[in-house]
Structures are given as structure tokens and as C-alpha cells.
XYZ file of C-alpha atoms in Angstrom:
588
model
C 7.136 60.606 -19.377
C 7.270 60.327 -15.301
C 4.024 59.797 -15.710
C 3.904 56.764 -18.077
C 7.483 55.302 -15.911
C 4.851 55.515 -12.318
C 1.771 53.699 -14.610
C 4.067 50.989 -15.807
C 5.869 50.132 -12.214
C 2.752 50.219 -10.519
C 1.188 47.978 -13.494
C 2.743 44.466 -11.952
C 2.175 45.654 -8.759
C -1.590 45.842 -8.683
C -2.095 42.379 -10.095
C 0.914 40.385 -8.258
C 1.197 38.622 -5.035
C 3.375 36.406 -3.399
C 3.845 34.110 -0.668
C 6.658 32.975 0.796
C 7.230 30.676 4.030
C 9.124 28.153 5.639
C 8.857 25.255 7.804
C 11.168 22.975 9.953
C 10.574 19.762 11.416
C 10.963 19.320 15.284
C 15.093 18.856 15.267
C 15.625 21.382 13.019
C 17.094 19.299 10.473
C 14.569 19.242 7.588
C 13.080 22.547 6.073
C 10.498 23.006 3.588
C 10.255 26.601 1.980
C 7.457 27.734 -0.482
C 7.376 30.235 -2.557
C 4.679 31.115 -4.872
C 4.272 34.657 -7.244
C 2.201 33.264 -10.731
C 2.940 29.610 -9.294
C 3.642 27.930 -6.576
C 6.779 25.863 -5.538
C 8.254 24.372 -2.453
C 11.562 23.025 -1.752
C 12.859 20.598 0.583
C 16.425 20.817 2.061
C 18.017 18.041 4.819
C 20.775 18.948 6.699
C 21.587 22.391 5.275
C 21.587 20.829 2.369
C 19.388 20.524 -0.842
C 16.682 17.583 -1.683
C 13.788 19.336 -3.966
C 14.820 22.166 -5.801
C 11.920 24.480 -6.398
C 8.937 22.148 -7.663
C 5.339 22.768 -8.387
C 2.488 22.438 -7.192
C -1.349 23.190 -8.448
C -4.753 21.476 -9.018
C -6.868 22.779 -11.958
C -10.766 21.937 -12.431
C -12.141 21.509 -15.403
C -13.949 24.481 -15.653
C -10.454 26.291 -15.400
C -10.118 27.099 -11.881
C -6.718 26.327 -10.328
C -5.121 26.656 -7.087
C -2.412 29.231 -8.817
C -4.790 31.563 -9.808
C -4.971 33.695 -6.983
C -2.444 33.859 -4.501
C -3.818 37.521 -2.902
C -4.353 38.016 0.903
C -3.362 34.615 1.622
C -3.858 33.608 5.212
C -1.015 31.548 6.828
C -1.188 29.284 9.648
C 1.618 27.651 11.937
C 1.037 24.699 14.052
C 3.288 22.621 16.301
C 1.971 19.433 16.981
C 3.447 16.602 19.900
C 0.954 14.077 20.167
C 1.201 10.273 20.159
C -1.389 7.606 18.203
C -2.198 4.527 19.949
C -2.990 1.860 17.202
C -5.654 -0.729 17.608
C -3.527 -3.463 15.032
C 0.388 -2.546 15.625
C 2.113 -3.446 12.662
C 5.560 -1.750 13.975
C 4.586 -0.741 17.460
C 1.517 -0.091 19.503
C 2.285 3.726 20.816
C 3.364 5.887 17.383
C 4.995 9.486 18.588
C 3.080 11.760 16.334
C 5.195 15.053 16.291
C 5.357 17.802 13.678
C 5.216 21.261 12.645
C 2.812 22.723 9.764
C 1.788 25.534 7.657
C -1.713 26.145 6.503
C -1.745 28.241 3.752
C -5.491 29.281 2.813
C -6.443 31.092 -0.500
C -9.441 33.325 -0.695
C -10.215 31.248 -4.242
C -11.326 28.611 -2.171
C -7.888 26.268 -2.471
C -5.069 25.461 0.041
C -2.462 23.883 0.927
C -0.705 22.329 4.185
C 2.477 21.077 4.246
C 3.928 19.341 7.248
C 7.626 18.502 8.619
C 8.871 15.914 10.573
C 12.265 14.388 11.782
C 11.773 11.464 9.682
C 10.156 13.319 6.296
C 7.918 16.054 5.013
C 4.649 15.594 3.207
C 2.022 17.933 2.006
C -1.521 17.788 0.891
C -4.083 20.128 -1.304
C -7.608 21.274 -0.021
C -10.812 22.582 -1.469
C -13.591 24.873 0.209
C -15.961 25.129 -2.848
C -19.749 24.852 -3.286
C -21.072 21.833 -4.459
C -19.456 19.015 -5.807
C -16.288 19.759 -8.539
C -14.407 17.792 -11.223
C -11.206 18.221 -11.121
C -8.999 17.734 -14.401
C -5.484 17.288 -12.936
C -3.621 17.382 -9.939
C 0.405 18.736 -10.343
C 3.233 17.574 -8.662
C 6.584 17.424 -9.869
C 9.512 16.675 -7.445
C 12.267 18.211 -9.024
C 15.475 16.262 -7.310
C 18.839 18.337 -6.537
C 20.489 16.269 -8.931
C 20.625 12.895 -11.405
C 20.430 10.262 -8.933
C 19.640 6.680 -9.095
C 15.738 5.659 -8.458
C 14.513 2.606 -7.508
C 11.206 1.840 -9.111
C 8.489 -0.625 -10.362
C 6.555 0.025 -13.130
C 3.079 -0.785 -15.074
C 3.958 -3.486 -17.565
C 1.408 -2.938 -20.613
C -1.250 -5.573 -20.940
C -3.379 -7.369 -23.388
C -6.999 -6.244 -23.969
C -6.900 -3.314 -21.135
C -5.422 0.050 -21.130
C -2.138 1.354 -19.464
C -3.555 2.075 -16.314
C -4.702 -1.631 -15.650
C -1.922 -3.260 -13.307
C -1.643 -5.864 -10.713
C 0.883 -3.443 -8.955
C 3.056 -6.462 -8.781
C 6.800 -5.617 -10.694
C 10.441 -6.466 -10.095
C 12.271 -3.347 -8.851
C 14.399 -1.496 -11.754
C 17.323 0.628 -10.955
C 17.660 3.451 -13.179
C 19.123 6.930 -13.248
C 16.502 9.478 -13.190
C 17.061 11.068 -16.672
C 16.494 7.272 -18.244
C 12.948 7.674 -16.916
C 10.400 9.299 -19.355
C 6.905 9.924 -20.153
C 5.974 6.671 -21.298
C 6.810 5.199 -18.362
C 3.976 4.480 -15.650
C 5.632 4.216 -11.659
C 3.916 2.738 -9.109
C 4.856 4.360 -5.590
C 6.444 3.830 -3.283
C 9.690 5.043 -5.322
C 13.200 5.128 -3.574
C 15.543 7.612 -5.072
C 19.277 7.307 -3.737
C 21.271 10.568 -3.982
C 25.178 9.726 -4.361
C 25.902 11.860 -0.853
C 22.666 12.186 1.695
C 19.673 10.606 2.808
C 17.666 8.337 0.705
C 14.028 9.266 -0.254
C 11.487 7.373 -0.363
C 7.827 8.993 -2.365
C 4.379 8.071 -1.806
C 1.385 8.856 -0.584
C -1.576 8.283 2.442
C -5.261 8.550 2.830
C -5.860 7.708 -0.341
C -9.506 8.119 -0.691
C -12.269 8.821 -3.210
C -9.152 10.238 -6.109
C -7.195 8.657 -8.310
C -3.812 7.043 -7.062
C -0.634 8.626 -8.196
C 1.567 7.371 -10.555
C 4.986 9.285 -11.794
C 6.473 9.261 -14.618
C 10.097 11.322 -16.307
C 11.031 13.743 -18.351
C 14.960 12.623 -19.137
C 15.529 14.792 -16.817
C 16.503 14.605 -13.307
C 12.358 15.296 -12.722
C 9.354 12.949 -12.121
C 5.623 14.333 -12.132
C 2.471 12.693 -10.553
C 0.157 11.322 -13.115
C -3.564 9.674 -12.153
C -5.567 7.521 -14.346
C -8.392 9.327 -15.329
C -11.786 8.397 -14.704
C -13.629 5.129 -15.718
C -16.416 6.548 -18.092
C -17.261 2.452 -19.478
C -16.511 -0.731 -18.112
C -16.518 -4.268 -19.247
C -16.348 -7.548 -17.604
C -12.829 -9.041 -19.062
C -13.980 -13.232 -18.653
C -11.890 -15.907 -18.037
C -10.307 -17.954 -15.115
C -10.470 -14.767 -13.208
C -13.136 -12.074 -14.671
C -12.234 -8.701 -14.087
C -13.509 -5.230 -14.943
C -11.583 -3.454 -17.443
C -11.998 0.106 -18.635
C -13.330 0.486 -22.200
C -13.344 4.469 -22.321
C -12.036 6.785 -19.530
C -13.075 10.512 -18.688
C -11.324 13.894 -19.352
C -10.730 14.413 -15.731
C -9.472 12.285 -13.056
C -12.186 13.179 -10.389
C -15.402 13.833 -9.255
C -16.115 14.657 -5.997
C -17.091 16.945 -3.049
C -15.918 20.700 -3.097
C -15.059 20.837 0.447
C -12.690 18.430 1.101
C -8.826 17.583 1.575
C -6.787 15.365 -0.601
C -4.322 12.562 -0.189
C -0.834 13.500 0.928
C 2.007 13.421 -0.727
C 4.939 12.047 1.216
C 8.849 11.949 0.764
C 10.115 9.808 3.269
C 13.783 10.979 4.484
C 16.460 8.960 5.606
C 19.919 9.094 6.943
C 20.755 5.228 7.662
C 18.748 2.871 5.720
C 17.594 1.120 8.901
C 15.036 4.011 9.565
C 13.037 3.299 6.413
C 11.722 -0.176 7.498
C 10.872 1.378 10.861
C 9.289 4.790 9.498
C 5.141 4.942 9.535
C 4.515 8.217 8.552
C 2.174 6.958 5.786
C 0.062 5.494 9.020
C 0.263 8.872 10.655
C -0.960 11.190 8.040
C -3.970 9.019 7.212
C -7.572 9.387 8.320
C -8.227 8.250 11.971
C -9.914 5.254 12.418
C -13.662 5.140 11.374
C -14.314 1.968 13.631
C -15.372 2.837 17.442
C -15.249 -0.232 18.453
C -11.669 -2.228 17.217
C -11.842 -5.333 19.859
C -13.398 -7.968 17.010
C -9.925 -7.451 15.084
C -8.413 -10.761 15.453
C -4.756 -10.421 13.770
C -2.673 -14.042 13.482
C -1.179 -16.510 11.069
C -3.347 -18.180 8.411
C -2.818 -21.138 6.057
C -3.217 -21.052 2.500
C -3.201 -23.633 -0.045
C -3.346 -22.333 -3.772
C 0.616 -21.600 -3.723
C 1.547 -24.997 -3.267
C -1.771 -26.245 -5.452
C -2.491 -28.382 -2.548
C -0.232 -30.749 -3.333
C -0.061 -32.552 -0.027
C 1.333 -36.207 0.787
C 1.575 -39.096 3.554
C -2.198 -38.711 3.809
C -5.059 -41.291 3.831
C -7.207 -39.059 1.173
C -7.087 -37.486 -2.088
C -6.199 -33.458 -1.599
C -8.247 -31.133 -3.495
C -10.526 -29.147 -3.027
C -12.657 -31.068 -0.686
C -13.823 -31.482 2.786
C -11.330 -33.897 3.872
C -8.115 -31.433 2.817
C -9.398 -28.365 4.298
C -10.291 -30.535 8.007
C -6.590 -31.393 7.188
C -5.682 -27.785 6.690
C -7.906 -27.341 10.020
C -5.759 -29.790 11.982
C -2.373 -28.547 10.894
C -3.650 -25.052 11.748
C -4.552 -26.048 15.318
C -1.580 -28.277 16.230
C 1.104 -25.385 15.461
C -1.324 -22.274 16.426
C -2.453 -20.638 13.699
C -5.083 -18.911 14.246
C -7.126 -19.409 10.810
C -7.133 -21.336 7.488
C -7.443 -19.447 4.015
C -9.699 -21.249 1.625
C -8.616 -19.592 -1.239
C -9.635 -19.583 -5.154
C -11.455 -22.509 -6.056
C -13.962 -23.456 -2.917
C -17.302 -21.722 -4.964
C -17.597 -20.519 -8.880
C -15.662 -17.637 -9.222
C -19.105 -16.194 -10.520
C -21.274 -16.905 -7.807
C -20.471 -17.536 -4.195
C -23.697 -19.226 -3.346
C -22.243 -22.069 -5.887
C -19.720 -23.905 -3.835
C -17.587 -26.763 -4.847
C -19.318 -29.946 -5.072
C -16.937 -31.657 -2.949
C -17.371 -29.005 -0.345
C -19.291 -29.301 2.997
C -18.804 -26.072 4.159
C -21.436 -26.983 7.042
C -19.208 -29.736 7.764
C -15.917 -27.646 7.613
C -17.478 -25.079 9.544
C -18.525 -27.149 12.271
C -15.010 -28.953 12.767
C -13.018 -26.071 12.567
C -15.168 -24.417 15.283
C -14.347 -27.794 17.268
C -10.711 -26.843 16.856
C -10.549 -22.678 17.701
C -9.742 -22.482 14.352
C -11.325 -19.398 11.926
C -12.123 -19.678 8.401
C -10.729 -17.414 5.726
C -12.671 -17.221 2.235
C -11.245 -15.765 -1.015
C -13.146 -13.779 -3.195
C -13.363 -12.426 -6.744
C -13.540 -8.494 -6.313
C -16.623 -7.907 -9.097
C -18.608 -11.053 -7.664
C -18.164 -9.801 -3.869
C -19.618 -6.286 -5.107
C -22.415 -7.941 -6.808
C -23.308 -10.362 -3.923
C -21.927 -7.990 -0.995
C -24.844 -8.138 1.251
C -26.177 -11.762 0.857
C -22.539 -12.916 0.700
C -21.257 -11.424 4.112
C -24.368 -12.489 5.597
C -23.409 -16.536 4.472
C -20.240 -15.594 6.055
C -21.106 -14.829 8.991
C -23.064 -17.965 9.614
C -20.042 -20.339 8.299
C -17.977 -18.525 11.005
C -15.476 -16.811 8.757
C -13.660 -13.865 10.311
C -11.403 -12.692 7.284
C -11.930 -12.937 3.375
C -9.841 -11.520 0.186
C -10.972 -10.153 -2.825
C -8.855 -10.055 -5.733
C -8.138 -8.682 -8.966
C -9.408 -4.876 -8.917
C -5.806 -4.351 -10.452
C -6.987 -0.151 -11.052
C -6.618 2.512 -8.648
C -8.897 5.297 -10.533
C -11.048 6.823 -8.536
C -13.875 3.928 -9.141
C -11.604 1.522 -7.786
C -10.545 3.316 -4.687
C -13.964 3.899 -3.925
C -14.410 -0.092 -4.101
C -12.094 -0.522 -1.750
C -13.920 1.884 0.668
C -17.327 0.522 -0.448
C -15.843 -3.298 0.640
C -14.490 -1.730 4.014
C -17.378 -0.294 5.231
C -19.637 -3.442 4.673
C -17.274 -5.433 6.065
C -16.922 -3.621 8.822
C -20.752 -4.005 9.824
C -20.889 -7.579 9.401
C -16.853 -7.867 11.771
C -15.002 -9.421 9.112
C -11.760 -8.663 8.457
C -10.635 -7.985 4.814
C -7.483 -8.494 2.805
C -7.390 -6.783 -0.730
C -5.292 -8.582 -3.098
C -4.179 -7.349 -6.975
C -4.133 -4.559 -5.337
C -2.417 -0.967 -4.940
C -0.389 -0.203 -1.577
C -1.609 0.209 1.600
C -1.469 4.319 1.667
C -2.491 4.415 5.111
C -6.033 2.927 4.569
C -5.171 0.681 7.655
C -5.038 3.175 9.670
C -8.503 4.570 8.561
C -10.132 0.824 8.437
C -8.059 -1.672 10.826
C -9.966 -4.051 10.272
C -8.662 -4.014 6.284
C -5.487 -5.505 7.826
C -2.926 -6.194 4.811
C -2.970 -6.334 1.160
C -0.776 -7.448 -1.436
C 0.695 -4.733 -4.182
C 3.613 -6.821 -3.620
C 5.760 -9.498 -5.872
C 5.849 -12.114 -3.239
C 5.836 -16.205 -3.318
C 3.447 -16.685 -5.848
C 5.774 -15.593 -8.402
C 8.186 -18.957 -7.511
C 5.192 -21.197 -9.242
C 5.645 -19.645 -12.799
C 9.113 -17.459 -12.482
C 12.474 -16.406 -10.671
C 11.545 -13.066 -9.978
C 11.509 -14.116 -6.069
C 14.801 -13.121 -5.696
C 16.999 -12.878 -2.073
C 17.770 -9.422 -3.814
C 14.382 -8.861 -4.677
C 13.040 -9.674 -0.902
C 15.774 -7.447 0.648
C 14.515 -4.417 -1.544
C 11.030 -4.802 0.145
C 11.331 -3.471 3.482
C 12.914 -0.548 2.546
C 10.371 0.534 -0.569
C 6.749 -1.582 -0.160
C 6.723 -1.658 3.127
C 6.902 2.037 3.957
C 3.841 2.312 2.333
C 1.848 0.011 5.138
C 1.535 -3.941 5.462
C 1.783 -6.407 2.664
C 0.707 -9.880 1.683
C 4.010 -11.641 0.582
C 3.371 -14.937 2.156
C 6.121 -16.303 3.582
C 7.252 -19.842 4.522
C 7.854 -22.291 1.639
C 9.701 -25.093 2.900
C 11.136 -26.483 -0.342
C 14.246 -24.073 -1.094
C 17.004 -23.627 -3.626
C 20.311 -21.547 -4.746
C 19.536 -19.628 -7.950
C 21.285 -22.178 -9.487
C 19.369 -25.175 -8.645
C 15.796 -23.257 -8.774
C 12.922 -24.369 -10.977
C 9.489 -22.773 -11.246
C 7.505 -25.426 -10.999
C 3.867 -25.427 -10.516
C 2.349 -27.831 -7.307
C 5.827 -28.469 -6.350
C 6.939 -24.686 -5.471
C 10.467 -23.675 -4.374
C 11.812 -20.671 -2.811
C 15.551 -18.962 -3.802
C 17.336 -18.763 -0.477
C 17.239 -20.598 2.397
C 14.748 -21.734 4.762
C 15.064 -19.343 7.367
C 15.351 -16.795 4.870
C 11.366 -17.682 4.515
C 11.378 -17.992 8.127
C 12.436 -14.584 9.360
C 9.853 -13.042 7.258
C 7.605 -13.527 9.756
C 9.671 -10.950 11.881
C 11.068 -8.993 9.140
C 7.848 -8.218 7.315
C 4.833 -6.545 8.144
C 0.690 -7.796 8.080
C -1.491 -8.430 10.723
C -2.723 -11.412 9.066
C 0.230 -13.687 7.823
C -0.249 -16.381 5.344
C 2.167 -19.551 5.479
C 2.421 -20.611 2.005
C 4.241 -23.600 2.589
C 3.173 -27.427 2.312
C 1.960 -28.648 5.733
C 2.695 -32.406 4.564
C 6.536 -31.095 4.749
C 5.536 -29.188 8.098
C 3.887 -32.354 9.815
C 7.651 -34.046 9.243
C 9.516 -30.947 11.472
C 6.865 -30.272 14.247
C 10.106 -28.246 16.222
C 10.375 -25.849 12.862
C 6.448 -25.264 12.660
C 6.188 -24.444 16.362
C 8.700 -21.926 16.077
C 7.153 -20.597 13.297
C 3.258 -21.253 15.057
C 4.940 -18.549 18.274
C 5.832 -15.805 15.929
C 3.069 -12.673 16.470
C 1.779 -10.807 13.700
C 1.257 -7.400 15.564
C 3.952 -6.024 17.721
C 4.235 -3.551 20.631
C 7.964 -2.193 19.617
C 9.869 -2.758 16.382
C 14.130 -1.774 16.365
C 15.663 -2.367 13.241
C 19.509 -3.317 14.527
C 21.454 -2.983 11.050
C 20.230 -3.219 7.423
C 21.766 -2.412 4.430
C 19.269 -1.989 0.928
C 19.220 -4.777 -0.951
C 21.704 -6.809 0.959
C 20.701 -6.885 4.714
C 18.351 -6.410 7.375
C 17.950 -7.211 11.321
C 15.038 -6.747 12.622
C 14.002 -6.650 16.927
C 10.502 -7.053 17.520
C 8.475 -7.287 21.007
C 5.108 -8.755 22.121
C 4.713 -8.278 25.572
C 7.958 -9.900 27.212
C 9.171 -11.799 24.591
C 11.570 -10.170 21.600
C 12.201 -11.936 18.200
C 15.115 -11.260 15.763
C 14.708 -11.971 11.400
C 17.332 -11.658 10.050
C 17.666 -11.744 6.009
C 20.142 -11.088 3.523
């Protein structure tokens, strides 16, 4: 009998191991501890007091291995890290304090994990060290909040002839209690979650690259877990005004990809006053370093654009369209109020072929005059005719003088699509063209990685005032605490026509904005991309030359950002600097 009682205490023993560890940020104030025995959890705690309750963590491959399955003679690794980042296109300030502490844990199955703390959030990210290349099936991550608190989030909104995963990443905000989220529901990050007592959390995640982006969905429960379209296995062109590709059939796993590699992070932004979320960039610092030596052909400034307003100009001695004469009037606007650039945007060739341009077009013409004038041509672009034309196209570019183009409507982030996105950046980047992604997911640190890819949109911004009243004050005051922690977005600021919610009217070619004027206005200060677009009509613009110039001084990129007092939803006052001279937006 003694003999049986040693066999079956030693039993558990022999096949058992566990980690345990802890990490603080810098100040003390935020600790992560993990914990792992047949799985592994970490929790998150602010303030001495709780965040994430235990939650889990693993990555399983399809042919079965997993992170969890081995957690024996683990090798643990502390780091403390004070550094700084200097980057090449400041979108909050030039020098970024970079200062954390870590813990590597290694597994001898050929998975890890790091997890990192700093003053302003934690974040952690998965790792492979495996022969060849893997698929890998799923990815877990639950977050596992202390309690039921409220959750600001924007969801996928099913659509016709595509599958669930197929979004423009472009939603109102809904504010919802966590248990009324559940499985059927598809999140888009970022995702603020607003305990009753405590800092507010924003989730997301950086260097996003060659995987699936993460979507979350509920349980009813005060729980969300990561969720990642799975691979495109067939594709179809979707026609009409706007062809897109469309998945037909997707894979049973959500990657494939190299065996020795690390993944994107996972990031919970943490906050104590809601001013520090418009002025946190740890997204920017957790993402790849840059992959450009050379940065000094980034040209960041104001742009025009036309399609908003469906150039509906007046007090001119031409017809507007899409022509030669409006676009040299879109050229002289641009150079009387110093903006750097004019967008010719959707329209200017077929959508199907850019070597097919608009038969009212002159682009030598246009080219010519606006190099007469300092002024730089922007080009949109349909995303699957850019990849089909990539080379030839940049090359025409080039010669036309354009320094900046979109591409629009990949609306996935699967792992195809993200490699797009890289595919687009690199070629880009060889011809010196700076590139704006539009139906697009978030930023996710990819600017930091390519600065030339300056902005994107993944953001419900003016456009929506031609055919809805989703544009909201509210709306616009929920941005720079949520989108914009994620890295720079597209809204496009500056309609001059504006109304109360009462008196607004979507109406296409004669667009309005809810709120005032300088409500439009301090966008310029208030939100963040390199590259901003003025969406307004320049016919109203020519008529208050003392407005436009005001709005002509405003700098895109910024050397130091303060943000004085904000409030979610209600308020913000931003301080920005170039060089000697400080600007104040102020929205609410």
C-alpha cells in the first residue's frame, strides 16, 4: 500500500511543469503575471488592482502542435530596456521614449512567448523556432476582464455576395456591456473597454505582418477572444463600379508561413486620464523598425481631393469634371493656400486599366502645369488593378511626377490581404512614392515599418456626410481616443458647408458636415496623418482666402504633441509643435 500511495504522488509529478513569472513596467504601477501548468495564462493588474483575470494564451498548428504542450525546462529571460526612437514622419512627436521591461519565456518545443510592460500599457507577442515553413490552425487569446464593463466597439456589418470576414472596417461605434457581446459578433480593433472605477483599456495590435488580423468576438460573458479570418483558398473578382476580390472558399487554418518567426503583438493600451490615449504610440513602438535606409524622399503635407464634394465647383469660367481645366483649377487653389499636392481621385482612368485615362484628361498637360506651380500629383487607385499593373503603373507614375497614390477597396485582412499591403509597400518604396491604403484595416504600426505608407483610412470619416448622418460631433470625438491609437487615419477633414443635426441633409455634390466649421478645422491639429486631405469645395475656399491660409499653415507631422484636457466622446484639446510655432484644435 506505501508503495502504490509513493507511485501515485510521484505519477503527476513526472509529467507536470509549471511556470510562473512576473513583470512590472518601469513605475511600478502595471504588473503582468503568468502562470502556466497544462495551459498558460497571464494576468494584468494596474495600480494594485485587477484588469485581466487569468486569460489564455496558445497557438496550435494544424498538425497538432501547440505552444501548451510542453511547458518543461523552460528558459526565462528578463530585459530592461530605456531607449528612445527617432521617427522619420512624426505623427505625435519626432523623439518617442522607448522604455520597458520584458520576459522571454522560451520552450524547448520550439514556441515562446514575450510579454512586455510599460507605464502606459502591456502587450505581448507569440514566437516560433521550427523547421521549415508551418500552418498554423489558430491563434488563442482571450482577455478575460475583472468584471462586466462597458466596451466600446465597431463591428463587421454582414454583406451581400461576400462572406463575414469581408469589411470596409468603416462602422459607427456601439456601446455595449460586455456580456451583450457574443459569438456572432465580428469586432474590429481597436476596442475601448471602460471599467466603472480605473483606467480605460484600449486592445489592439502592431506589426501586423504576413497573419491574419484579429478580430474578437463574446461569449455573454464578461470575455472576448481573438478570432482571424482564415485563409483565402478561392477568389473571385466581385464587378461593378468598384471591382473587388471576394473570397469564394477559405482554408482550415488561418496561416501559412515561416517556422522561425515572431508574431504580431497584442496590445492593451492603459489609461488613467483619457487625455493619455490620444497621445499614447505604443502600437508605433512595438512594430518592426523601418525597412527604408534612406527616409528623406518622404514628403508629408496637405492634399486636395475632389470626389467628396463630386467636384461640384462654381464662379468658374469652365465646366468641372473630370477634365484638364478642373484639376489646373485644383492645381491653382493648391498653390495659392500651400498645399503641398492635389489628389486625383476615382474617376481620372478606367477603374480596370490605368493606362486608359479619361478622355478629357491631359495628364501631360496637368503634369506639366502643376510642376510650374510646386505642386505634386496624387493618383487613386483600384487595389486589384494596381496589383495587376504594379510595375508598368508606378513606372507611368513616376514620369507624370506623382509622389503619393491610394489604392482602395482590399476591405479583408486575411493573411492574403496583409501580404498585399506589404507587396504594394515594397514596390512603392523602390519607385519613392508614397502610398495611402484606403478600405482598409488600421494602421497596426505598419508606418512605422514602411514610412513612406503614411496614413490609411479604417475610419468612418467625411465621406459618410454624402449618403448618411453617421458623421456625428459624437462620433468624431470617439476617434482620437479608439482609431487613432492604432496609428494615422484618413478622415478628411475640412468641409466648409456645415449644419446642426437638425438642419443636416445627406446630400450628394452638395456635402455638409454636423458641427461647426472649426469643428472641421481643428482636425487638422486634433487628428493624425502625414498626408491630410481637405475635402472641402475650393469654390467656397476662394471666397475666405484668411480661413484657407490658416488652414494652408497647419503641419501634418509634428515634433511634440500635449493633449491639455479631453474627455471621451465629449472633448478634446490638443497642443502641437513644429519647430517654434504651437497650434491648439480644439473639438467637442
Amino acid at each position: 500500500m506505501k508503495s502504490i500511495i509513493l507511485l501515485l504522488l510521484c505519477l503527476p509529478l513526472a509529467g507536470t511543469a509549471q511556470i510562473t513569472g512576473e513583470v512590472k513596467s518601469p513605475d511600478g504601477c502595471i504588473r503582468i503575471t503568468i502562470e502556466a501548468t497544462n495551459e498558460f495564462r497571464y494576468a494584468v493588474s494596474f495600480d494594485n488592482r485587477v484588469i485581466l483575470e487569468p486569460s489564455l494564451v496558445d497557438m496550435i498548428l494544424k498538425d497538432g502542435r501547440k505552444l501548451s504542450s510542453d511547458f518543461r525546462k523552460a528558459k526565462l529571460t528578463h530585459k530592461k530596456v530605456r531607449d528612445q526612437i527617432v521617427s522619420p514622419v512624426p505623427e505625435k512627436r519626432k523623439i518617442i521614449p522607448d522604455s520597458y521591461n520584458s520576459l522571454l519565456i522560451t520552450l524547448r518545443n520550439g514556441f515562446g512567448i514575450e510579454f512586455r510592460a510599460y507605464d502606459d500599457g502591456i502587450a505581448y507577442r507569440l514566437s516560433t523556432n521550427l523547421n521549415d515553413s508551418i500552418f498554423i490552425k489558430n491563434e488563442l487569446a482571450q482577455l478575460r476582464f475583472h468584471k462586466n464593463w462597458q466596451t466600446y466597439f465597431t463591428a463587421v456589418v454582414p454583406r451581400e455576395n461576400a462572406d463575414r470576414y469581408h469589411t470596409s472596417f468603416e462602422e459607427p461605434y456601439t456601446f455595449l456591456p460586455l456580456d451583450s457581446i457574443d459569438e456572432s459578433a465580428l469586432i474590429f480593433t481597436p476596442t475601448l473597454i471602460q471599467p466603472t472605477e480605473g483606467p480605460k483599456l484600449v486592445f489592439t495590435e502592431s506589426d501586423l505582418l504576413d497573419y491574419p488580423g484579429m478580430f474578437l468576438t463574446g461569449r455573454n460573458s464578461k470575455e472576448l477572444w481573438g478570432h482571424y479570418a482564415p485563409a483565402a483558398a478561392e477568389e473571385k473578382i466581385l464587378e461593378g463600379e468598384f471591382p473587388a476580390a471576394i473570397v469564394t472558399r477559405r482554408e482550415e487554418w488561418i496561416a501559412h508561413t515561416a517556422g522561425k518567426r515572431n508574431y504580431p503583438w497584442r496590445v492593451l493600451m492603459i489609461a488613467e486620464q483619457d487625455k493619455q490615449l490620444p497621445e499614447n504610440d505604443l502600437v508605433y513602438r512595438l512594430a518592426s523598425p523601418s525597412r527604408i535606409e534612406n527616409t528623406n524622399w518622404i514628403k508629408p503635407g496637405k492634399g486636395t481631393d475632389e470626389w467628396i464634394i463630386g467636384i461640384n465647383l462654381f464662379n468658374i469660367p469652365f465646366k468641372a469634371g473630370i477634365n484638364t481645366a478642373t484639376y489646373k483649377y485644383y492645381i491653382d487653389f493648391a498653390s495659392r493656400f500651400g498645399f503641398e499636392r492635389i489628389m486625383m481621385d476615382a474617376g481620372w482612368s478606367d477603374t480596370k486599366d490605368l493606362f486608359k485615362i479619361h478622355p478629357d484628361i491631359n495628364m501631360e498637360e496637368i503634369s506639366a502645369y502643376a510642376k510650374s506651380k510646386n505642386v505634386g500629383l496624387s493618383m487613386w487607385t483600384l487595389a486589384v488593378t494596381l496589383d495587376q499593373q504594379l510595375e508598368p503603373a508606378l513606372a507611368q507614375f513616376k514620369k507624370w511626377g506623382v509622389d503619393f497614390i491610394m489604392t482602395d477597396f482590399m476591405d479583408r485582412d486575411d493573411q492574403q490581404m496583409v501580404n498585399f499591403y506589404e507587396r504594394i509597400a515594397e514596390a512603392t518604396a523602390r519607385y519613392q512614392i508614397m502610398v495611402m491604403f484606403h478600405g482598409a484595416y488600421k494602421t497596426a504600426g505598419f508606418n512605422r515599418t514602411w514610412p513612406h505608407a503614411v496614413t490609411r483610412e479604417g475610419v468612418l470619416g467625411s465621406e459618410y456626410n454624402i449618403w448618411s448622418a453617421k458623421a456625428t460631433p459624437k462620433h468624431n470625438l470617439l476617434l482620437p481616443f479608439i482609431r487613432m491609437t492604432a496609428g494615422p487615419m484618413d478622415y478628411e477633414p475640412g468641409l466648409l458647408d456645415n449644419a446642426t443635426a437638425e438642419t443636416f441633409r445627406p446630400i450628394a455634390n452638395k456635402v455638409m458636415s454636423q458641427g461647426t466649421r472649426i469643428h472641421q478645422a481643428a482636425m487638422f491639429v486634433v487628428y493624425e496623418s502625414p498626408v491630410q486631405l481637405f475635402s472641402g469645395n475650393p469654390s467656397q475656399g476662394w471666397m475666405e482666402p484668411a480661413f484657407m491660409e490658416l488652414l494652408g499653415s497647419v503641419p501634418t507631422v509634428w515634433d511634440t504633441t500635449i493633449v491639455l484636457q479631453a474627455k471621451l466622446g465629449e472633448y478634446i484639446v490638443t497642443a502641437r509643435r513644429k519647430g517654434e510655432d504651437w497650434f491648439i484644435g480644439a473639438m467637442c
